[in-house]
Amino acid sequence: MTASASKSAMIELFRNELELCGVGPGQKVAVLSQGSQLRQYATAFLAAARDLGAEAEDVNVPGSDSADAAQRLRALGENALSAHPEAMQACLSADLVVDHLLLLFSKEQLAIQKADTRILTVVEPFEVLERLFPHQELRKRVEAAEGRLKRARELRFTNALGTDVTFNLGRWPVLTEYGFTDTPGRWDHWPGGFLATLANDRGVSGRVVMAPGDIIYPLKKFVESPIEFLIRDGYVTQIGGAASADELRNYMESYNDSRAYAVSHIGWGLNERCLWDVDLPGIGMDGRAHYGNVLFSLGPDTEFGGTNDTSCHLDLPMKGCTLYLDGELIVQNGHLVPEDMRVEGR
Ligand code: FE
């Protein structure tokens, strides 16, 4: 593919994405980037938004050009926007912010959403964006899952290695990701395809045993030997196991922050196009949104309205689990059960 062909392919894909986001005449799109990071994306989004008749503003804040998305994901909640009020103002006054900065888990993101501005985060490599391009049917299935999770008061999941953990629900919102957003104040991430919520305060207890082949993000590594988390009142009290457990313990200890051991979001994946592969480029949405996974997480909860803003954020997708909402079977050995969440043949 020539450079110009790939540029036009990018603009076309981004135009399709912005159409899913309801962008057209009368809409203002702020495209947020930092330094030269993802400048090619920013330029293509600006062109795509203008193609659709929208007003598009290039909001480029100065800053480090080196950190890739995977590195920035390890320092979530910190970003350059707080030092640039004029850039923040441009975001607040837009209908849609295309975020190449990874604002996730920051107070700036929450303020932008409060202003009824929708936010679409786009930081993944182009091949991932292309392969996992979202569609309305994915949204429908994620929203079907959202309806059930919002009503549920108890989530329990198990696996063959002895996981049996219960989350009491009802206090916190449900966060959905289906890869686009046309709803004022709503954040999404392209690519997506999962949902998550938090347990009530201190409302998680039990045991989670990750199996060999489960994934540790942001490390982008498969578990090699079982890792057992004992959980009491919302906190991991003990991490047992051999080499993989040692590695994880060391990683968490390096943050020197007891809040790293808080249980964070819980949910499951619905994206049938995702691959179970830690060697793919990017931050690893394939594992997080993988069809039929259970996504268990430790660390911050500010995205849901909580106060834990620890920088140690672990997303731990697990395969082959069984998950119940108020006793109703939702995922059985890694397969989605309810008709309105399932994909034919999966
Ligand atoms: Fe997470």
Tab-separated table of C-alpha atoms in Angstrom, residues 139-337:
chain	number	residue	atom	x	y	z
A	139	ARG	CA	-23.743	-2.392	20.567
A	140	LYS	CA	-27.063	-4.226	20.850
A	141	ARG	CA	-25.482	-7.225	22.541
A	142	VAL	CA	-23.418	-5.065	24.913
A	143	GLU	CA	-26.548	-3.087	25.818
A	144	ALA	CA	-28.489	-6.301	26.425
A	145	ALA	CA	-25.747	-7.274	28.851
A	146	GLU	CA	-25.843	-3.791	30.395
A	147	GLY	CA	-29.579	-4.104	31.119
A	148	ARG	CA	-29.040	-7.339	33.025
A	149	LEU	CA	-25.955	-6.135	34.897
A	150	LYS	CA	-27.758	-2.940	35.988
A	151	ARG	CA	-30.600	-4.970	37.493
A	152	ALA	CA	-28.372	-7.545	39.193
A	153	ARG	CA	-27.598	-7.418	42.896
A	154	GLU	CA	-25.069	-10.242	42.925
A	155	LEU	CA	-22.435	-11.427	40.470
A	156	ARG	CA	-20.639	-14.687	41.112
A	157	PHE	CA	-18.047	-16.375	38.953
A	158	THR	CA	-16.222	-19.675	39.095
A	159	ASN	CA	-13.717	-21.681	37.077
A	160	ALA	CA	-12.250	-25.187	37.004
A	161	LEU	CA	-9.283	-24.194	39.222
A	162	GLY	CA	-11.443	-23.272	42.192
A	163	THR	CA	-12.400	-19.664	41.592
A	164	ASP	CA	-15.541	-18.821	43.532
A	165	VAL	CA	-16.036	-15.149	44.234
A	166	THR	CA	-19.092	-13.002	44.833
A	167	PHE	CA	-19.569	-9.306	44.083
A	168	ASN	CA	-22.462	-7.456	45.725
A	169	LEU	CA	-23.808	-4.944	43.216
A	170	GLY	CA	-26.154	-2.014	42.957
A	171	ARG	CA	-24.276	1.044	44.130
A	172	TRP	CA	-22.095	1.899	41.110
A	173	PRO	CA	-22.801	2.522	37.431
A	174	VAL	CA	-22.227	0.016	34.639
A	175	LEU	CA	-19.617	1.030	32.094
A	176	THR	CA	-20.049	-0.233	28.534
A	177	GLU	CA	-17.586	-0.243	25.658
A	178	TYR	CA	-18.787	-1.102	22.179
A	179	GLY	CA	-16.359	1.016	20.210
A	180	PHE	CA	-18.303	4.195	19.368
A	181	THR	CA	-20.504	6.749	21.095
A	182	ASP	CA	-23.418	8.924	19.974
A	183	THR	CA	-24.755	9.578	23.491
A	184	PRO	CA	-24.009	12.972	25.151
A	185	GLY	CA	-21.504	12.683	28.006
A	186	ARG	CA	-20.702	9.057	27.227
A	187	TRP	CA	-17.151	7.764	26.886
A	188	ASP	CA	-16.157	4.851	24.696
A	189	HIS	CA	-13.015	3.275	23.340
A	190	TRP	CA	-12.373	1.935	19.855
A	191	PRO	CA	-12.049	-1.028	19.822
A	192	GLY	CA	-14.312	-2.302	22.573
A	193	GLY	CA	-16.928	-4.944	23.254
A	194	PHE	CA	-17.316	-5.520	26.966
A	195	LEU	CA	-18.942	-4.101	30.067
A	196	ALA	CA	-17.968	-3.692	33.681
A	197	THR	CA	-19.098	-2.472	37.044
A	198	LEU	CA	-17.804	-2.249	40.607
A	199	ALA	CA	-18.877	-4.092	43.703
A	200	ASN	CA	-20.534	-2.132	46.491
A	201	ASP	CA	-17.968	-0.778	48.934
A	202	ARG	CA	-16.039	-3.724	50.373
A	203	GLY	CA	-18.618	-6.010	48.779
A	204	VAL	CA	-16.326	-8.650	47.233
A	205	SER	CA	-15.231	-11.836	48.927
A	206	GLY	CA	-13.974	-15.214	47.824
A	207	ARG	CA	-11.178	-16.692	45.785
A	208	VAL	CA	-9.993	-16.048	42.232
A	209	VAL	CA	-7.591	-18.554	40.690
A	210	MET	CA	-6.147	-17.510	37.347
A	211	ALA	CA	-5.291	-20.463	35.128
A	212	PRO	CA	-2.315	-20.957	32.834
A	213	GLY	CA	-3.239	-19.200	29.590
A	214	ASP	CA	-5.195	-16.398	31.266
A	215	ILE	CA	-3.789	-12.917	30.593
A	216	ILE	CA	-2.142	-10.237	32.729
A	217	TYR	CA	-2.484	-6.668	31.427
A	218	PRO	CA	-0.738	-4.280	31.208
A	219	LEU	CA	2.128	-6.807	31.281
A	220	LYS	CA	0.732	-8.497	28.137
A	221	LYS	CA	1.724	-11.913	29.425
A	222	PHE	CA	0.019	-15.266	29.687
A	223	VAL	CA	-0.204	-16.747	33.179
A	224	GLU	CA	2.149	-19.750	33.280
A	225	SER	CA	1.381	-21.172	36.705
A	226	PRO	CA	-1.897	-20.684	38.639
A	227	ILE	CA	-2.238	-17.448	40.623
A	228	GLU	CA	-4.571	-17.517	43.591
A	229	PHE	CA	-6.049	-14.309	45.014
A	230	LEU	CA	-7.760	-14.496	48.393
A	231	ILE	CA	-10.230	-11.651	48.624
A	232	ARG	CA	-11.919	-10.335	51.708
A	233	ASP	CA	-14.160	-7.272	51.930
A	234	GLY	CA	-13.050	-5.868	48.601
A	235	TYR	CA	-9.307	-6.355	49.047
A	236	VAL	CA	-6.819	-9.001	47.964
A	237	THR	CA	-5.353	-10.272	51.223
A	238	GLN	CA	-3.034	-12.907	49.804
A	239	ILE	CA	-1.542	-13.849	46.432
A	240	GLY	CA	-0.481	-17.480	46.223
A	241	GLY	CA	1.285	-19.514	43.564
A	242	ALA	CA	4.665	-20.091	41.938
A	243	ALA	CA	6.573	-18.103	39.288
A	244	SER	CA	3.638	-16.182	37.770
A	245	ALA	CA	2.384	-15.206	41.230
A	246	ASP	CA	5.881	-14.025	42.230
A	247	GLU	CA	6.114	-11.859	39.141
A	248	LEU	CA	2.709	-10.312	39.783
A	249	ARG	CA	3.453	-9.731	43.473
A	250	ASN	CA	6.710	-7.982	42.561
A	251	TYR	CA	4.957	-5.818	39.989
A	252	MET	CA	2.305	-4.750	42.491
A	253	GLU	CA	4.816	-4.170	45.282
A	254	SER	CA	6.793	-1.840	43.015
A	255	TYR	CA	3.961	0.721	43.287
A	256	ASN	CA	4.269	0.768	47.075
A	257	ASP	CA	0.551	1.544	47.332
A	258	SER	CA	-1.847	-0.549	49.429
A	259	ARG	CA	-4.735	0.639	47.242
A	260	ALA	CA	-3.310	-1.457	44.389
A	261	TYR	CA	-4.821	-4.469	46.169
A	262	ALA	CA	-8.398	-3.202	45.954
A	263	VAL	CA	-10.637	-5.255	43.689
A	264	SER	CA	-11.721	-3.005	40.814
A	265	HIS	CA	-14.152	-3.628	37.958
A	266	ILE	CA	-15.790	-6.889	37.004
A	267	GLY	CA	-17.539	-7.840	33.771
A	268	TRP	CA	-17.309	-9.948	30.651
A	269	GLY	CA	-16.377	-9.693	26.957
A	270	LEU	CA	-18.707	-9.878	23.960
A	271	ASN	CA	-16.530	-9.070	20.945
A	272	GLU	CA	-16.430	-12.149	18.715
A	273	ARG	CA	-13.635	-10.727	16.558
A	274	CYS	CA	-11.102	-10.475	19.386
A	275	LEU	CA	-8.135	-12.827	19.455
A	276	TRP	CA	-6.650	-14.461	22.553
A	277	ASP	CA	-3.070	-13.432	21.825
A	278	VAL	CA	-0.728	-11.348	24.016
A	279	ASP	CA	1.718	-10.645	21.177
A	280	LEU	CA	-0.610	-8.414	19.176
A	281	PRO	CA	0.521	-4.779	19.009
A	282	GLY	CA	-1.193	-2.168	21.174
A	283	ILE	CA	-2.646	-2.159	24.673
A	284	GLY	CA	-4.508	-5.454	24.416
A	285	MET	CA	-8.191	-4.844	23.788
A	286	ASP	CA	-8.354	-8.289	22.170
A	287	GLY	CA	-7.949	-9.995	25.533
A	288	ARG	CA	-10.063	-7.498	27.473
A	289	ALA	CA	-13.085	-7.661	25.156
A	290	HIS	CA	-12.702	-11.287	24.055
A	291	TYR	CA	-16.020	-13.044	23.545
A	292	GLY	CA	-16.987	-15.040	26.644
A	293	ASN	CA	-14.085	-13.991	28.887
A	294	VAL	CA	-14.517	-12.767	32.451
A	295	LEU	CA	-12.534	-9.569	32.984
A	296	PHE	CA	-11.387	-9.321	36.597
A	297	SER	CA	-9.455	-6.221	37.632
A	298	LEU	CA	-7.456	-4.746	40.502
A	299	GLY	CA	-6.678	-1.120	41.313
A	300	PRO	CA	-8.351	2.200	40.527
A	301	ASP	CA	-12.100	2.815	40.472
A	302	THR	CA	-12.369	6.534	39.648
A	303	GLU	CA	-13.849	5.752	36.204
A	304	PHE	CA	-16.938	4.501	38.039
A	305	GLY	CA	-17.077	7.365	40.528
A	306	GLY	CA	-14.892	5.855	43.262
A	307	THR	CA	-11.947	7.522	45.007
A	308	ASN	CA	-9.164	4.973	44.466
A	309	ASP	CA	-6.791	6.575	41.971
A	310	THR	CA	-3.828	4.252	42.400
A	311	SER	CA	-1.591	4.049	39.316
A	312	CYS	CA	-1.359	0.270	39.610
A	313	HIS	CA	-4.122	-1.010	37.353
A	314	LEU	CA	-4.323	-4.674	36.454
A	315	ASP	CA	-6.807	-6.072	33.949
A	316	LEU	CA	-6.946	-9.848	34.199
A	317	PRO	CA	-9.027	-11.549	31.481
A	318	MET	CA	-9.843	-15.168	32.301
A	319	LYS	CA	-10.985	-17.885	29.926
A	320	GLY	CA	-13.431	-20.719	30.476
A	321	CYS	CA	-15.179	-19.166	33.474
A	322	THR	CA	-18.809	-19.515	34.496
A	323	LEU	CA	-20.604	-16.349	35.597
A	324	TYR	CA	-24.012	-15.858	37.205
A	325	LEU	CA	-26.096	-12.745	37.853
A	326	ASP	CA	-28.499	-13.306	40.754
A	327	GLY	CA	-28.141	-17.033	40.111
A	328	GLU	CA	-28.905	-16.781	36.386
A	329	LEU	CA	-26.317	-18.333	34.103
A	330	ILE	CA	-24.720	-15.695	31.846
A	331	VAL	CA	-21.385	-17.264	30.864
A	332	GLN	CA	-20.896	-21.029	30.942
A	333	ASN	CA	-17.321	-22.282	30.626
A	334	GLY	CA	-16.442	-19.262	28.487
A	335	HIS	CA	-19.579	-19.328	26.311
A	336	LEU	CA	-22.283	-16.671	26.502
A	337	VAL	CA	-25.666	-18.163	27.292
